[in-house]
């Protein structure tokens, strides 16, 4: 059975806390143990040095260590309350105040310690004692020559009892700290997990299509940022839905207009087909409206294919100068009819370019159609071609109404129409943007209300279509 994120979070925090406390307690216990043992050793060493000083004062060591043991054994017992061992210069046991017949200490270590440091200490567990024993060995010297070794020993029972008491206290404190830390970990995990649960609930509502609820970001920074991102996604979905609904309404209206015209003329001609002039006019209008309807449907299909990356450019060599001149010829009658100035400007006589001429024509027809729509009588529309080496730039410029600042960043978005009633489906400029992007190029907008608009297209003379598709 899968566990929750909260379960794993609390489990991991608990493991980390217990492990950290365990390591800390081990370190504390070893530190306390070392402290008590070092303290006991230091005290015994000081006591041993003091006792050895008394022995030097009351015993004549000139007669040799073995004779001293024979003659002055009582003195050793008198000035030592602990266990004392007397050894010769080779660490052989001569006297033990508790009656041992041999030493349990390592002779080699004793001699090495005294030679290197002037004394020897050790902590060992011996069979003759229930507790550990601390030993301090000091040299007995006469006329700057070591004639024997005195070993003072003391039980560490009191030190071990103190260590055990500290150990119980440390473990008790550790358990209490662990319990408090685990409780705090549970509280902290809830602070982290609750916003995640709220985000999950929010995402479930969004998945169901319920966009009425808006998340109030709370908790850690990451969940706040995630909540803000989900709110942004929600707002974008609502915005897209609104745009989509508006688009459907606009398309329905745009499709309805030619259909109404066709139906009206069909009904008129059906009722009265004797008037040849009326018949001719009616059929012409039906043909024009049918072409308009077909063009709108084609635009929608093209746009769908472009969005789904199903369009492949049928590349052919194009002379851009001749291509633009053909567009000039196509739009010249409209310019004359609408009393507008229209011309082509180029800094080259010829510019060869490999691309799909039909798609490229669709780009400039859309841009020119917009330019004519939003340019008043006696206004000017021009196309400016510039060769820039590896790239070339084509600008469609007009001195018409201009685009409001609030609309400029949205003009290439699908279905966006702005506030003007001169726009149709709102996909023309989006189609332009997609085709330019597919051609490896870039399109920029420069506009000022009341002064006109420029669409500046930069295209590479050579481009990799597959790379453009990936982008």
Short mmCIF file of C-alpha atoms in Angstrom, two decimals:
data_model
loop_
_atom_site.label_atom_id
_atom_site.label_comp_id
_atom_site.label_asym_id
_atom_site.label_seq_id
_atom_site.Cartn_x
_atom_site.Cartn_y
_atom_site.Cartn_z
CA UNK A 1 0.00 0.00 0.00
CA UNK A 2 1.39 3.38 -0.98
CA UNK A 3 2.09 5.77 1.87
CA UNK A 4 1.40 9.48 1.86
CA UNK A 5 3.98 12.21 1.40
CA UNK A 6 3.30 13.28 5.02
CA UNK A 7 4.12 9.76 6.26
CA UNK A 8 7.46 9.65 4.44
CA UNK A 9 8.30 13.20 5.50
CA UNK A 10 7.66 12.44 9.19
CA UNK A 11 9.49 9.09 8.89
CA UNK A 12 12.57 10.69 7.33
CA UNK A 13 12.61 13.54 9.84
CA UNK A 14 12.25 11.05 12.72
CA UNK A 15 15.13 8.92 11.43
CA UNK A 16 17.33 12.00 11.02
CA UNK A 17 16.45 13.28 14.51
CA UNK A 18 17.04 9.91 16.23
CA UNK A 19 20.30 9.38 14.33
CA UNK A 20 21.52 12.89 15.20
CA UNK A 21 20.63 12.48 18.89
CA UNK A 22 22.25 9.02 18.96
CA UNK A 23 25.51 10.37 17.50
CA UNK A 24 25.41 13.34 19.88
CA UNK A 25 24.82 11.11 22.92
CA UNK A 26 27.64 8.76 21.91
CA UNK A 27 29.95 11.78 21.61
CA UNK A 28 28.80 13.13 24.99
CA UNK A 29 29.21 9.75 26.71
CA UNK A 30 32.74 9.28 25.35
CA UNK A 31 33.62 12.85 26.33
CA UNK A 32 32.29 12.34 29.87
CA UNK A 33 34.07 9.00 30.18
CA UNK A 34 37.36 10.48 29.01
CA UNK A 35 36.92 13.41 31.37
CA UNK A 36 36.35 11.23 34.47
CA UNK A 37 39.12 8.78 33.56
CA UNK A 38 41.62 11.55 32.84
CA UNK A 39 40.63 13.29 36.06
CA UNK A 40 41.10 10.06 38.06
CA UNK A 41 44.45 9.42 36.39
CA UNK A 42 45.61 12.99 37.03
CA UNK A 43 44.62 12.84 40.70
CA UNK A 44 46.32 9.47 41.17
CA UNK A 45 49.49 10.74 39.50
CA UNK A 46 49.56 13.76 41.81
CA UNK A 47 48.98 11.51 44.83
CA UNK A 48 51.64 9.07 43.62
CA UNK A 49 54.22 11.85 43.25
CA UNK A 50 53.35 13.10 46.75
CA UNK A 51 53.63 9.59 48.28
CA UNK A 52 56.89 8.92 46.47
CA UNK A 53 58.23 12.14 47.99
CA UNK A 54 57.42 10.81 51.49
CA UNK A 55 59.21 7.56 50.68
CA UNK A 56 62.32 9.43 49.58
CA UNK A 57 62.23 11.32 52.88
CA UNK A 58 61.91 8.31 55.23
CA UNK A 59 63.61 5.47 53.33
CA UNK A 60 67.26 5.08 52.48
CA UNK A 61 67.38 3.80 48.89
CA UNK A 62 71.21 3.63 48.83
CA UNK A 63 71.12 0.05 50.06
CA UNK A 64 69.24 -1.08 46.93
CA UNK A 65 65.60 -1.65 46.16
CA UNK A 66 65.56 -5.31 47.23
CA UNK A 67 67.03 -4.53 50.66
CA UNK A 68 64.58 -1.65 51.01
CA UNK A 69 61.72 -4.06 50.47
CA UNK A 70 63.10 -6.43 53.09
CA UNK A 71 63.89 -3.75 55.70
CA UNK A 72 61.17 -1.11 55.18
CA UNK A 73 58.06 -2.95 53.96
CA UNK A 74 55.99 -1.53 56.83
CA UNK A 75 56.75 2.02 55.71
CA UNK A 76 55.25 1.33 52.28
CA UNK A 77 52.03 0.15 53.87
CA UNK A 78 52.00 3.13 56.24
CA UNK A 79 52.18 5.86 53.56
CA UNK A 80 49.85 4.28 50.95
CA UNK A 81 46.12 3.82 51.33
CA UNK A 82 45.70 2.36 47.84
CA UNK A 83 47.36 -0.56 46.12
CA UNK A 84 51.13 -0.16 45.72
CA UNK A 85 53.54 -2.33 43.78
CA UNK A 86 57.33 -2.06 44.02
CA UNK A 87 59.40 -3.36 41.10
CA UNK A 88 63.05 -3.55 40.32
CA UNK A 89 64.59 -1.66 37.42
CA UNK A 90 63.43 -4.39 34.99
CA UNK A 91 59.78 -4.16 36.17
CA UNK A 92 59.85 -7.43 38.12
CA UNK A 93 57.43 -7.37 41.07
CA UNK A 94 59.10 -7.23 44.50
CA UNK A 95 56.23 -6.10 46.73
CA UNK A 96 52.44 -5.81 46.47
CA UNK A 97 50.38 -4.24 49.24
CA UNK A 98 47.49 -6.60 48.41
CA UNK A 99 49.67 -9.70 48.23
CA UNK A 100 50.00 -10.24 44.47
CA UNK A 101 52.80 -12.59 43.43
CA UNK A 102 53.17 -11.06 39.95
CA UNK A 103 52.13 -7.87 38.21
CA UNK A 104 49.26 -7.80 35.74
CA UNK A 105 50.75 -4.84 33.90
CA UNK A 106 52.78 -5.06 30.71
CA UNK A 107 56.45 -4.74 31.69
CA UNK A 108 57.58 -3.55 28.28
CA UNK A 109 54.96 -0.78 28.18
CA UNK A 110 55.95 0.35 31.69
CA UNK A 111 59.64 0.60 30.81
CA UNK A 112 58.92 2.31 27.46
CA UNK A 113 56.53 4.84 29.06
CA UNK A 114 59.01 5.76 31.82
CA UNK A 115 61.86 6.04 29.33
CA UNK A 116 59.89 8.32 26.94
CA UNK A 117 57.70 10.35 29.34
CA UNK A 118 59.14 9.87 32.81
CA UNK A 119 56.02 8.03 33.94
CA UNK A 120 53.49 5.42 32.76
CA UNK A 121 49.70 5.34 33.11
CA UNK A 122 47.09 2.77 32.10
CA UNK A 123 43.47 1.84 32.69
CA UNK A 124 42.78 -1.90 32.72
CA UNK A 125 40.33 -4.53 33.92
CA UNK A 126 42.05 -7.11 36.11
CA UNK A 127 40.71 -10.38 37.50
CA UNK A 128 41.51 -9.38 41.09
CA UNK A 129 39.07 -6.42 40.93
CA UNK A 130 35.38 -6.01 40.08
CA UNK A 131 35.99 -2.56 38.57
CA UNK A 132 38.55 -1.05 36.26
CA UNK A 133 41.92 -0.07 37.73
CA UNK A 134 43.94 3.04 36.94
CA UNK A 135 47.70 2.57 37.31
CA UNK A 136 50.50 5.16 37.55
CA UNK A 137 54.11 3.97 37.42
CA UNK A 138 56.91 6.32 38.57
CA UNK A 139 60.65 5.60 38.56
CA UNK A 140 62.57 5.34 41.86
CA UNK A 141 65.99 6.91 41.33
CA UNK A 142 69.18 7.12 43.34
CA UNK A 143 72.09 9.29 42.21
CA UNK A 144 70.34 9.91 38.85
CA UNK A 145 69.97 6.19 38.20
CA UNK A 146 66.69 4.26 38.17
CA UNK A 147 66.92 1.54 40.77
CA UNK A 148 63.24 0.57 40.83
CA UNK A 149 59.67 1.38 39.90
CA UNK A 150 56.73 2.31 42.12
CA UNK A 151 53.26 1.53 40.75
CA UNK A 152 50.28 3.20 42.41
CA UNK A 153 46.85 1.79 41.58
CA UNK A 154 43.30 2.89 42.37
CA UNK A 155 39.83 1.61 41.57
CA UNK A 156 37.67 3.48 39.06
CA UNK A 157 34.46 2.29 40.70
CA UNK A 158 33.41 5.79 41.76
CA UNK A 159 34.28 7.20 38.33
CA UNK A 160 32.27 4.45 36.62
CA UNK A 161 29.30 5.16 38.90
CA UNK A 162 29.50 8.86 38.03
CA UNK A 163 29.73 8.00 34.33
CA UNK A 164 26.70 5.70 34.66
CA UNK A 165 24.69 8.45 36.37
CA UNK A 166 25.62 10.91 33.63
CA UNK A 167 24.75 8.24 31.03
CA UNK A 168 21.25 7.83 32.50
CA UNK A 169 20.78 11.59 32.53
CA UNK A 170 22.00 11.96 28.93
CA UNK A 171 19.74 9.14 27.71
CA UNK A 172 16.75 10.63 29.56
CA UNK A 173 17.43 14.06 28.08
CA UNK A 174 17.95 12.48 24.65
CA UNK A 175 14.60 10.67 24.82
CA UNK A 176 12.80 13.85 25.92
CA UNK A 177 14.52 15.89 23.20
CA UNK A 178 13.70 13.20 20.62
CA UNK A 179 10.01 13.20 21.60
CA UNK A 180 9.84 17.00 21.46
CA UNK A 181 11.73 17.05 18.15
CA UNK A 182 9.42 14.41 16.63
CA UNK A 183 6.36 16.39 17.74
CA UNK A 184 7.88 19.50 16.18
CA UNK A 185 8.66 17.47 13.03
CA UNK A 186 4.99 16.43 12.81
CA UNK A 187 3.91 20.06 13.20
CA UNK A 188 6.50 21.20 10.63
CA UNK A 189 5.45 18.47 8.20
CA UNK A 190 1.83 19.57 8.52
CA UNK A 191 2.89 23.13 7.70
CA UNK A 192 4.51 21.78 4.53
CA UNK A 193 1.94 19.14 3.60
CA UNK A 194 -1.27 21.09 4.20
CA UNK A 195 -0.56 23.60 1.41
CA UNK A 196 0.25 20.64 -0.87
CA UNK A 197 -3.07 18.99 0.01
CA UNK A 198 -4.81 22.30 -0.71
CA UNK A 199 -2.98 22.53 -4.04
CA UNK A 200 -4.05 18.97 -4.87
CA UNK A 201 -7.66 19.83 -4.08
CA UNK A 202 -7.32 22.94 -6.23
CA UNK A 203 -5.82 20.98 -9.13
CA UNK A 204 -8.65 18.42 -8.85
CA UNK A 205 -11.19 21.25 -9.14
CA UNK A 206 -9.36 22.63 -12.19
CA UNK A 207 -9.25 19.15 -13.72
CA UNK A 208 -13.05 18.97 -13.31
CA UNK A 209 -13.39 22.28 -15.11
CA UNK A 210 -14.37 24.25 -12.02
CA UNK A 211 -12.59 27.59 -12.49
CA UNK A 212 -14.72 29.56 -10.01
CA UNK A 213 -12.37 28.82 -7.13
CA UNK A 214 -9.05 30.71 -6.93
CA UNK A 215 -6.21 29.44 -4.76
CA UNK A 216 -4.90 31.67 -1.96
CA UNK A 217 -1.12 30.90 -1.89
CA UNK A 218 0.12 30.08 1.63
CA UNK A 219 2.91 28.11 3.27
CA UNK A 220 6.53 27.68 2.16
CA UNK A 221 7.88 29.73 -0.74
CA UNK A 222 7.83 26.76 -3.15
CA UNK A 223 4.13 26.03 -2.56
CA UNK A 224 3.34 29.74 -2.81
CA UNK A 225 5.11 29.89 -6.18
CA UNK A 226 3.35 26.72 -7.33
CA UNK A 227 0.00 28.14 -6.24
CA UNK A 228 0.70 31.37 -8.13
CA UNK A 229 1.62 29.34 -11.22
CA UNK A 230 -1.63 27.36 -10.98
CA UNK A 231 -3.60 30.58 -10.55
CA UNK A 232 -1.86 31.95 -13.63
CA UNK A 233 -2.75 28.76 -15.51
CA UNK A 234 -6.37 29.12 -14.37
CA UNK A 235 -6.48 32.74 -15.51
CA UNK A 236 -4.96 31.80 -18.85
CA UNK A 237 -7.48 28.99 -19.33
CA UNK A 238 -10.33 31.38 -18.55
CA UNK A 239 -8.85 33.95 -20.89
CA UNK A 240 -8.44 31.35 -23.64
CA UNK A 241 -11.98 30.13 -23.10
CA UNK A 242 -13.28 33.68 -23.35
CA UNK A 243 -11.23 34.27 -26.50
CA UNK A 244 -12.36 30.93 -27.92
CA UNK A 245 -16.00 31.72 -27.24
CA UNK A 246 -15.58 35.15 -28.77
CA UNK A 247 -13.84 33.56 -31.74
CA UNK A 248 -16.67 31.07 -32.23
CA UNK A 249 -19.16 33.92 -32.10
CA UNK A 250 -17.09 35.98 -34.54
CA UNK A 251 -16.55 33.09 -36.94
CA UNK A 252 -20.23 32.25 -36.79
CA UNK A 253 -21.05 35.86 -37.60
CA UNK A 254 -18.45 36.04 -40.39
CA UNK A 255 -19.72 32.79 -41.90
CA UNK A 256 -23.33 33.85 -41.49
CA UNK A 257 -22.86 37.07 -43.49
CA UNK A 258 -21.88 35.47 -46.84
CA UNK A 259 -24.32 32.60 -46.27
CA UNK A 260 -27.15 35.09 -45.71
CA UNK A 261 -26.16 36.96 -48.86
CA UNK A 262 -25.99 33.75 -50.90
CA UNK A 263 -29.32 32.54 -49.53
CA UNK A 264 -30.96 35.91 -50.16
CA UNK A 265 -29.84 36.10 -53.78
CA UNK A 266 -30.69 32.45 -54.35
CA UNK A 267 -34.24 33.12 -53.12
CA UNK A 268 -34.50 36.30 -55.24
CA UNK A 269 -33.31 34.57 -58.40
CA UNK A 270 -35.57 31.62 -57.71
CA UNK A 271 -38.61 33.93 -57.52
CA UNK A 272 -37.67 36.02 -60.55
CA UNK A 273 -35.06 34.79 -63.04
CA UNK A 274 -36.42 36.65 -66.08
CA UNK A 275 -34.33 39.78 -65.53
CA UNK A 276 -30.95 38.95 -67.10
CA UNK A 277 -29.19 41.93 -65.50
CA UNK A 278 -30.49 40.97 -62.07
CA UNK A 279 -29.53 37.35 -62.71
CA UNK A 280 -25.99 38.35 -63.70
CA UNK A 281 -25.53 40.59 -60.64
CA UNK A 282 -26.95 37.97 -58.33
CA UNK A 283 -24.71 35.20 -59.66
CA UNK A 284 -21.65 37.48 -59.38
CA UNK A 285 -22.46 38.24 -55.75
CA UNK A 286 -23.07 34.56 -55.01
CA UNK A 287 -19.70 33.74 -56.60
CA UNK A 288 -17.89 36.48 -54.62
CA UNK A 289 -19.49 35.46 -51.34
CA UNK A 290 -18.70 31.80 -52.03
CA UNK A 291 -15.04 32.74 -52.65
CA UNK A 292 -15.03 34.75 -49.45
CA UNK A 293 -16.54 31.84 -47.55
CA UNK A 294 -14.01 29.41 -49.02
CA UNK A 295 -11.15 31.76 -48.09
CA UNK A 296 -12.34 31.96 -44.49
CA UNK A 297 -12.58 28.17 -44.25
CA UNK A 298 -9.12 27.80 -45.82
CA UNK A 299 -7.70 30.27 -43.28
CA UNK A 300 -9.16 28.24 -40.44
CA UNK A 301 -7.79 24.98 -41.88
CA UNK A 302 -4.36 26.53 -42.49
CA UNK A 303 -4.28 27.88 -38.97
CA UNK A 304 -5.19 24.49 -37.50
CA UNK A 305 -2.47 22.76 -39.55
CA UNK A 306 0.12 25.37 -38.54
CA UNK A 307 -0.67 24.95 -34.85
CA UNK A 308 -0.45 21.16 -35.14
CA UNK A 309 2.87 21.31 -37.06
CA UNK A 310 1.29 19.57 -40.05
CA UNK A 311 2.38 22.16 -42.61
CA UNK A 312 5.44 21.50 -44.77
CA UNK A 313 6.84 24.26 -46.90
CA UNK A 314 6.93 23.51 -50.64
CA UNK A 315 10.20 25.28 -51.29
CA UNK A 316 10.91 26.98 -54.58
CA UNK A 317 13.40 29.63 -55.62
CA UNK A 318 11.79 33.06 -55.32
CA UNK A 319 13.06 36.39 -56.55
CA UNK A 320 11.80 38.59 -53.73
CA UNK A 321 11.84 41.75 -55.86
CA UNK A 322 9.64 40.16 -58.54
CA UNK A 323 7.51 38.51 -55.83
CA UNK A 324 6.77 41.88 -54.19
CA UNK A 325 6.18 43.54 -57.56
CA UNK A 326 3.51 40.91 -58.28
CA UNK A 327 1.86 41.80 -54.95
CA UNK A 328 2.00 45.46 -55.97
CA UNK A 329 0.15 44.64 -59.18
CA UNK A 330 -2.42 42.61 -57.22
CA UNK A 331 -3.20 45.41 -54.74
CA UNK A 332 -2.83 48.38 -57.10
CA UNK A 333 -6.51 48.29 -58.22
CA UNK A 334 -7.60 48.30 -54.57
CA UNK A 335 -5.30 51.23 -53.82
CA UNK A 336 -6.78 53.19 -56.73
CA UNK A 337 -10.35 52.29 -55.79
CA UNK A 338 -9.78 53.33 -52.15
CA UNK A 339 -7.73 56.41 -53.11
CA UNK A 340 -4.60 55.25 -51.25
CA UNK A 341 -0.91 55.35 -52.16
CA UNK A 342 0.82 51.98 -52.46
CA UNK A 343 4.34 51.24 -53.66
CA UNK A 344 7.38 48.97 -53.28
CA UNK A 345 10.85 50.14 -52.20
CA UNK A 346 13.99 47.97 -52.48
CA UNK A 347 17.74 48.46 -52.08
CA UNK A 348 18.46 45.56 -54.48
CA UNK A 349 17.39 44.72 -58.02
CA UNK A 350 17.20 41.00 -57.37
CA UNK A 351 17.21 38.78 -54.27
CA UNK A 352 16.99 35.00 -54.63
CA UNK A 353 15.29 33.16 -51.78
CA UNK A 354 14.18 29.56 -51.23
CA UNK A 355 10.76 29.20 -49.59
CA UNK A 356 7.12 28.30 -50.22
CA UNK A 357 5.75 31.11 -52.43
CA UNK A 358 2.11 30.35 -51.54
CA UNK A 359 2.73 30.55 -47.80
CA UNK A 360 4.86 33.66 -48.23
CA UNK A 361 2.12 35.28 -50.33
CA UNK A 362 -0.37 34.45 -47.57
CA UNK A 363 1.83 36.36 -45.10
CA UNK A 364 1.98 39.55 -47.15
CA UNK A 365 -1.66 39.41 -48.28
CA UNK A 366 -2.71 39.30 -44.61
CA UNK A 367 -0.41 42.18 -43.70
CA UNK A 368 -1.40 44.28 -46.72
CA UNK A 369 -5.10 43.57 -46.18
CA UNK A 370 -4.78 44.88 -42.60
CA UNK A 371 -2.77 47.89 -43.77
CA UNK A 372 -5.45 48.84 -46.31
CA UNK A 373 -8.26 48.33 -43.77
CA UNK A 374 -6.73 50.65 -41.20
CA UNK A 375 -5.39 53.34 -43.54
CA UNK A 376 -7.61 56.29 -44.39
CA UNK A 377 -8.09 57.87 -47.84
CA UNK A 378 -4.95 59.57 -49.22
CA UNK A 379 -2.93 57.44 -46.81
CA UNK A 380 0.20 55.52 -47.79
CA UNK A 381 1.07 51.83 -47.65
CA UNK A 382 4.51 50.66 -48.70
CA UNK A 383 6.67 47.54 -48.69
CA UNK A 384 10.36 48.10 -47.95
CA UNK A 385 12.87 45.35 -48.92
CA UNK A 386 16.45 45.48 -47.59
CA UNK A 387 19.27 42.99 -48.20
CA UNK A 388 21.22 42.55 -44.92
CA UNK A 389 23.77 39.91 -46.00
CA UNK A 390 22.81 36.55 -44.48
CA UNK A 391 19.31 37.86 -43.80
CA UNK A 392 16.91 40.21 -45.50
CA UNK A 393 14.20 42.44 -44.04
CA UNK A 394 10.76 43.12 -45.49
CA UNK A 395 8.70 45.83 -43.79
CA UNK A 396 5.01 46.49 -44.43
CA UNK A 397 4.45 50.11 -43.41
CA UNK A 398 1.33 52.26 -43.29
CA UNK A 399 0.42 55.68 -41.88
CA UNK A 400 -3.01 54.55 -40.74
CA UNK A 401 -4.77 54.40 -37.38
CA UNK A 402 -2.01 52.62 -35.47
CA UNK A 403 -2.49 49.96 -32.80
CA UNK A 404 -3.27 50.89 -29.16
CA UNK A 405 -0.51 50.04 -26.71
CA UNK A 406 -2.69 47.58 -24.77
CA UNK A 407 -3.27 45.54 -27.94
CA UNK A 408 0.30 45.45 -29.28
CA UNK A 409 1.57 42.55 -27.20
CA UNK A 410 -1.48 40.46 -28.16
CA UNK A 411 -1.69 41.03 -31.93
CA UNK A 412 -0.03 37.69 -32.76
CA UNK A 413 -2.15 35.71 -30.32
CA UNK A 414 -4.74 33.42 -31.84
CA UNK A 415 -8.32 34.71 -31.86
CA UNK A 416 -7.30 38.14 -30.55
CA UNK A 417 -9.29 40.90 -32.27
CA UNK A 418 -8.84 43.99 -30.09
CA UNK A 419 -11.62 46.56 -29.83
CA UNK A 420 -11.89 47.41 -33.51
CA UNK A 421 -14.77 46.14 -35.60
CA UNK A 422 -12.60 45.99 -38.71
CA UNK A 423 -10.99 42.71 -37.58
CA UNK A 424 -12.59 39.45 -38.64
CA UNK A 425 -11.74 36.06 -37.13
CA UNK A 426 -8.63 37.22 -35.26
CA UNK A 427 -6.34 34.57 -36.73
CA UNK A 428 -4.80 36.43 -39.68
CA UNK A 429 -1.78 37.81 -37.82
CA UNK A 430 -1.41 34.57 -35.88
CA UNK A 431 -1.14 32.73 -39.22
CA UNK A 432 1.46 35.30 -40.32
CA UNK A 433 3.45 34.72 -37.14
CA UNK A 434 3.35 30.93 -37.49
CA UNK A 435 4.49 30.98 -41.14
CA UNK A 436 7.34 33.42 -40.41
CA UNK A 437 8.41 31.24 -37.49
CA UNK A 438 8.22 28.12 -39.69
CA UNK A 439 10.47 29.93 -42.18
CA UNK A 440 13.11 30.49 -39.50
CA UNK A 441 12.37 34.20 -39.32
CA UNK A 442 11.14 36.80 -36.89
CA UNK A 443 8.39 39.42 -37.04
CA UNK A 444 8.22 42.60 -34.96
CA UNK A 445 5.58 45.25 -34.55
CA UNK A 446 6.22 48.99 -34.31
CA UNK A 447 3.13 51.16 -34.00
CA UNK A 448 1.92 54.50 -32.72
CA UNK A 449 -1.72 55.51 -32.51
CA UNK A 450 -2.57 58.09 -35.16
CA UNK A 451 0.78 57.71 -36.96
CA UNK A 452 0.72 54.22 -38.38
CA UNK A 453 2.04 50.70 -38.07
CA UNK A 454 5.09 48.76 -39.30
CA UNK A 455 5.39 44.98 -39.42
CA UNK A 456 9.10 44.18 -39.78
CA UNK A 457 9.90 40.66 -40.99
CA UNK A 458 13.48 39.34 -40.83
CA UNK A 459 14.11 36.15 -42.81
CA UNK A 460 17.30 34.11 -43.27
CA UNK A 461 18.27 33.45 -46.87
CA UNK A 462 19.03 29.85 -45.87
CA UNK A 463 17.21 28.05 -43.07
CA UNK A 464 16.71 24.53 -41.70
CA UNK A 465 12.99 23.78 -41.75
CA UNK A 466 13.29 20.76 -39.40
CA UNK A 467 15.10 22.89 -36.82
CA UNK A 468 12.39 25.54 -37.13
CA UNK A 469 9.72 22.86 -36.60
CA UNK A 470 11.42 21.77 -33.36
CA UNK A 471 11.56 25.33 -32.11
#
